[in-house]
Tab-separated table of C-alpha atoms in Angstrom:
chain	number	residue	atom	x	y	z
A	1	UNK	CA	138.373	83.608	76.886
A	2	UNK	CA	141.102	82.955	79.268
A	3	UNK	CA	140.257	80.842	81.912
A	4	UNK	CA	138.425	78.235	79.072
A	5	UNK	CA	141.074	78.005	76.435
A	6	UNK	CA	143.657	78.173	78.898
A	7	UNK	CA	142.062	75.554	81.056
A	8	UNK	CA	141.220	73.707	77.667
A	9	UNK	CA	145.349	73.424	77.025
A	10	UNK	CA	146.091	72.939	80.708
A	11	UNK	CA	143.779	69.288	80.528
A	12	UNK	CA	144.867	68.765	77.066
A	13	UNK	CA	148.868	68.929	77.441
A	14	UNK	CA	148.450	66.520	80.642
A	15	UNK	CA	146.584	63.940	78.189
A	16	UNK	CA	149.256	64.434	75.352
A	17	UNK	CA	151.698	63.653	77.934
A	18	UNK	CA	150.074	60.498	78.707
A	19	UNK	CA	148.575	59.237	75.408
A	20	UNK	CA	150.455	57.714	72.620
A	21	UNK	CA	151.051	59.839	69.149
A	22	UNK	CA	149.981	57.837	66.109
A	23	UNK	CA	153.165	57.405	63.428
A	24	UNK	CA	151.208	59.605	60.739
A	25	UNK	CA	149.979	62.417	63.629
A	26	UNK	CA	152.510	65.020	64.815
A	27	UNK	CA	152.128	66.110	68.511
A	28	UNK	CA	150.943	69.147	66.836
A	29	UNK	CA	147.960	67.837	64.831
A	30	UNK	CA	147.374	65.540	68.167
A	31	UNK	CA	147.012	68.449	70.288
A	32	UNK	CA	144.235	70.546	67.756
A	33	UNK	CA	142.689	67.448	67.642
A	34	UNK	CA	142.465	66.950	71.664
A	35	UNK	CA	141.785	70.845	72.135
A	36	UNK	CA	138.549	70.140	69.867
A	37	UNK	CA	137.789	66.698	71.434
A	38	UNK	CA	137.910	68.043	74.611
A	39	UNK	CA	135.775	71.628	74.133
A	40	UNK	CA	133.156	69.099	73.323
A	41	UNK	CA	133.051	66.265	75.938
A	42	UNK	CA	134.295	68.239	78.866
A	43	UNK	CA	133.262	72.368	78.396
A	44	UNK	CA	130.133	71.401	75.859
A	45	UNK	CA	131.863	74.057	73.313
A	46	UNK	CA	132.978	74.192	70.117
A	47	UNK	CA	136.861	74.957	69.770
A	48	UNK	CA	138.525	75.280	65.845
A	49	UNK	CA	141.448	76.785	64.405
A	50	UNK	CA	143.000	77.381	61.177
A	51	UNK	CA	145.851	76.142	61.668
A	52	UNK	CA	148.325	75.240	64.990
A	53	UNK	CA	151.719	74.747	66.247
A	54	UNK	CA	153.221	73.189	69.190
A	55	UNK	CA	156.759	73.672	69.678
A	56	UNK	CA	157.843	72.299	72.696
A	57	UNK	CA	162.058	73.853	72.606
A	58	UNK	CA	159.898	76.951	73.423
A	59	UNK	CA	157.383	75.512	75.571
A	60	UNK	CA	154.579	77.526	72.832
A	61	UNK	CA	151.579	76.613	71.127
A	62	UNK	CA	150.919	78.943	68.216
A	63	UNK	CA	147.840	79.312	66.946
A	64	UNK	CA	145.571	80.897	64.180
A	65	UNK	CA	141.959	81.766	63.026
A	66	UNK	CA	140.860	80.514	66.713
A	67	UNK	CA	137.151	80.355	67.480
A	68	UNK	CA	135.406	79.620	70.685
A	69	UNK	CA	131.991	79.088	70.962
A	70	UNK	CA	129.473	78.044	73.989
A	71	UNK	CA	125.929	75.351	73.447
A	72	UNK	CA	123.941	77.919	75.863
A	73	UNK	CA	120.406	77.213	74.784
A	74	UNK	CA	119.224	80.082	75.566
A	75	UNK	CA	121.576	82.397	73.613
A	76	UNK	CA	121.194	82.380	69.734
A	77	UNK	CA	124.737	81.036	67.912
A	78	UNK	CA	126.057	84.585	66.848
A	79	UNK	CA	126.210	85.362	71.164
A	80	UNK	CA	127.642	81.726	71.777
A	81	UNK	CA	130.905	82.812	70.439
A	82	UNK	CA	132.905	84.113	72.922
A	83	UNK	CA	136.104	84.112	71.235
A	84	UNK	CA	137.901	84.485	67.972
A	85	UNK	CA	141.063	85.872	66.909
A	86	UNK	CA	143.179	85.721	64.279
A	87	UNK	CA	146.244	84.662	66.020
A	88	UNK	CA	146.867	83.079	69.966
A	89	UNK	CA	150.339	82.267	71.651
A	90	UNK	CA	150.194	80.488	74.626
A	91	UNK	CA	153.399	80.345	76.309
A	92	UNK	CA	154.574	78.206	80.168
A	93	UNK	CA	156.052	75.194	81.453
A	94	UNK	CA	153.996	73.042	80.008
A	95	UNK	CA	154.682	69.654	82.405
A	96	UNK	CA	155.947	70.815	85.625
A	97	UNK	CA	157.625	68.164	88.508
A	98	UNK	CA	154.419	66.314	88.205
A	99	UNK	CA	152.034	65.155	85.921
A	100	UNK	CA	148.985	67.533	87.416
A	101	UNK	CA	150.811	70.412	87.666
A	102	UNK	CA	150.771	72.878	84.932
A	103	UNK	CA	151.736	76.674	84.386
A	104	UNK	CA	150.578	78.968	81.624
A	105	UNK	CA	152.928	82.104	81.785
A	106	UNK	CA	150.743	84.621	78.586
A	107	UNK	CA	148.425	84.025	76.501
A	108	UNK	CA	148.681	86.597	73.963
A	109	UNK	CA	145.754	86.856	71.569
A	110	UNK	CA	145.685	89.648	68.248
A	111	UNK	CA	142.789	90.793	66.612
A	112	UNK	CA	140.174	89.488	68.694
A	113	UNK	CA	136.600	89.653	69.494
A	114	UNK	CA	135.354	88.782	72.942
A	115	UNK	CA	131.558	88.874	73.735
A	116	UNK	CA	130.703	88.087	76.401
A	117	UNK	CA	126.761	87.601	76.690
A	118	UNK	CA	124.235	87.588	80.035
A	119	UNK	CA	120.442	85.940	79.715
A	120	UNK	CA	119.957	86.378	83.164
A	121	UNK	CA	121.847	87.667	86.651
A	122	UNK	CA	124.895	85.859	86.965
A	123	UNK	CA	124.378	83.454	83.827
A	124	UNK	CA	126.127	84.086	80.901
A	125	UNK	CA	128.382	82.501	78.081
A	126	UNK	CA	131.470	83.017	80.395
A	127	UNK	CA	129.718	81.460	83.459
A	128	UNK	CA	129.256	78.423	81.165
A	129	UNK	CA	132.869	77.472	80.437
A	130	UNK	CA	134.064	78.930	83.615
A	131	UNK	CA	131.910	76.719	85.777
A	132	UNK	CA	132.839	73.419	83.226
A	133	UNK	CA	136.144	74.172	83.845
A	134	UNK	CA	135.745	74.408	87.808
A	135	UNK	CA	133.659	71.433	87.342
A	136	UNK	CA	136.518	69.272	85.627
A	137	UNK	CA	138.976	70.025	88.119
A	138	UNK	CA	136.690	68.805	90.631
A	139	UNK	CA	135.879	65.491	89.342
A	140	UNK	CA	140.376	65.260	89.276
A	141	UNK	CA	141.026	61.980	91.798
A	142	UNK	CA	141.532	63.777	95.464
A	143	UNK	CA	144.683	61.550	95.619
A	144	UNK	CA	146.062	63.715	92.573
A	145	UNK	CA	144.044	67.287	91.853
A	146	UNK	CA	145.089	68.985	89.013
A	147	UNK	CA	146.739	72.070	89.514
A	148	UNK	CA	147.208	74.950	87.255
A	149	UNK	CA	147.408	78.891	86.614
A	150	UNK	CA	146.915	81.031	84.700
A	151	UNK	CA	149.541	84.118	85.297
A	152	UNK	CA	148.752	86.665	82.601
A	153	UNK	CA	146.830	86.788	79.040
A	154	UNK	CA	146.078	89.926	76.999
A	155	UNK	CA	143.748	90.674	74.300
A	156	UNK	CA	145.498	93.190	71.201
A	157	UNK	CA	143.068	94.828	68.847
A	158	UNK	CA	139.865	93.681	70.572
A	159	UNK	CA	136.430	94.280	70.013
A	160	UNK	CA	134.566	94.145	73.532
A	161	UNK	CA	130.590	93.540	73.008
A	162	UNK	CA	128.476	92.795	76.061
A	163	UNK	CA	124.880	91.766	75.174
A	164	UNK	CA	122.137	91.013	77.935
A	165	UNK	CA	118.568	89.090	77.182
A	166	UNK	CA	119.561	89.245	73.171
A	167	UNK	CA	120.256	93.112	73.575
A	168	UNK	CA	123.129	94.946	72.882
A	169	UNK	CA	124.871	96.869	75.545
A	170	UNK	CA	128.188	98.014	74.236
A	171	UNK	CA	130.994	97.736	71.898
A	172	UNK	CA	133.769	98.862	71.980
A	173	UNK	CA	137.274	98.879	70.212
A	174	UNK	CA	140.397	98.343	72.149
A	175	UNK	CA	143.821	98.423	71.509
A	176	UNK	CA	145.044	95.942	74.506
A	177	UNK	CA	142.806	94.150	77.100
A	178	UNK	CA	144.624	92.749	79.608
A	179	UNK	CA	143.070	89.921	81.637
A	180	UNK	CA	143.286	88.861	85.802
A	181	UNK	CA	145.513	86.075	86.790
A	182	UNK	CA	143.045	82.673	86.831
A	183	UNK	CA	143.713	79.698	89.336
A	184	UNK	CA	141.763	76.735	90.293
A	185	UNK	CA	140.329	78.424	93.516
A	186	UNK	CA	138.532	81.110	91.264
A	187	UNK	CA	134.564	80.761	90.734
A	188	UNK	CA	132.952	81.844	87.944
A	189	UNK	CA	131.336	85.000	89.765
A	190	UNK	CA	134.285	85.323	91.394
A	191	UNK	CA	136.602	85.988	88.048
A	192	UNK	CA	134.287	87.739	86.349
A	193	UNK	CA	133.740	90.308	88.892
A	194	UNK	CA	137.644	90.854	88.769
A	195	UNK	CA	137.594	90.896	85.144
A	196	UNK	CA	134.213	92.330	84.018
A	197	UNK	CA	133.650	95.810	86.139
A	198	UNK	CA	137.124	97.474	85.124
A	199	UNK	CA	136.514	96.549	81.902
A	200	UNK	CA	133.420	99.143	82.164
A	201	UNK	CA	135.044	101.694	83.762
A	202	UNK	CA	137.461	101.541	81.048
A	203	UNK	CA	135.040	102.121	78.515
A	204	UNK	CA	132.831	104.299	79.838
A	205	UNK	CA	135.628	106.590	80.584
A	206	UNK	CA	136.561	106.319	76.602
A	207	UNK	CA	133.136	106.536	75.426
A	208	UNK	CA	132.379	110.265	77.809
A	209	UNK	CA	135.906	110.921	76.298
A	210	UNK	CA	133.907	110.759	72.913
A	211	UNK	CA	136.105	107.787	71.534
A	212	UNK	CA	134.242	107.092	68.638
A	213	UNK	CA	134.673	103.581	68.478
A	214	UNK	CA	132.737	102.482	71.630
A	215	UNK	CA	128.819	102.264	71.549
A	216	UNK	CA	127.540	102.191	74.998
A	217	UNK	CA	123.251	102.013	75.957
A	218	UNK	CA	123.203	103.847	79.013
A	219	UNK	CA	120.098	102.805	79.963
A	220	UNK	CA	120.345	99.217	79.516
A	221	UNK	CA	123.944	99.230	81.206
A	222	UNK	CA	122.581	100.738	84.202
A	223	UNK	CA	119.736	97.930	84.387
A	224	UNK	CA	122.644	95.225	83.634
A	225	UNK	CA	124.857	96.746	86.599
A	226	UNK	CA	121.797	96.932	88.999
A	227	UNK	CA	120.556	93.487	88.604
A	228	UNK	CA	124.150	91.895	88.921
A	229	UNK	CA	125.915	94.293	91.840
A	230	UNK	CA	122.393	93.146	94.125
């Protein structure tokens, strides 16, 4: 998901910045290394990858086989995963005029699968990493807050599935998903109320289209919509 990987590279690049790179470790193999490190301690997640790429000329981190995963104890592993694609560029000014400032311009992910999964009203997988990432910037010294956006990201070739209480809701196929801008002033309700609700117009408009590649329970979606919009 956005806002958690890109908030995941936003703390991590500040660290690199200010952490020594060991003779045998390129800044590249530091920064999959602190991406992982810090998915656990700080977001209780699990973060991998394949394989990754920093070049700095371009200000880019390039990315494959990326997998993003939640500890919610009350979802099963399989609806922990929020995120995996096969390939993610993150592009922006990496270090800006100071050290807590940082801008991600796109985050472009391709072949993708986002779930996002609910347990109960306004708790879900993406409520867990958004909140530990509004939490982290919080506990930033109030002499020096960390600052950072997130300005654009888009999903190509994504599978949407939105599951509530262990049940599926819908799934659905699409060919580009763009995201809302992210900032430190969002909230977790907040964000995914921006993000979340066109998302379902969207697909309900496909699936009365009769788009054969979205799967949509009516009756549970209209339960999911009534508890949350209350």
């Amino acid at each position: 998901m956005r806002i958690s990987l890109g908030t995941m590279i936003v703390a991590t690049m500040l660290a690199i910045a200010s952490t020594p790179t060991l003779a045998d470790q390129t800044m590249s193999q530091r920064l999959g290394d602190l991406l992982e490190q810090r998915a656990d301690n700080y977001f209780e997640a699990d973060f991998s990858y394949g394989n990754l790429e920093l070049i700095t000329l371009l200000g880019e981190v390039r990315a494959e086989d990326i997998r993003l995963s939640t500890r919610a104890t009350e979802l099963d592993k399989g609806l922990n995963e929020v995120l995996r694609a096969e390939s993610i560029v993150v592009e922006g000014e990496w270090l800006g005029s100071t050290k807590n400032t940082l801008i991600v311009d796109a985050i472009t992910a391709k072949d993708a699968q986002l779930t996002i999964a609910y347990w109960d009203k306004g708790k879900s997988n993406i409520h867990t990493l958004y909140d530990a990432a509004i939490k982290q910037t919080k506990l930033q010294r109030v002499s020096q807050p960390l600052i950072w956006q997130i300005k654009r990201a888009q999903l190509d070739n994504v599978v949407l599935n939105l599951f509530d209480q262990g049940q599926p809701i819908l799934s659905v196929r699409l060919a580009s998903l763009k995201l809302p801008e992210a900032t430190a002033d969002d909230t977790a309700d907040t964000y995914i109320a921006r993000l979340l609700w066109p998302v379902l117009e969207q697909v309900l408009s496909q699936a009365m289209a009769g788009d054969s590649d979205t799967v949509v329970d009516y009756g549970r979606l209209t339960q999911f919509i009534w508890r949350e919009i209350r």
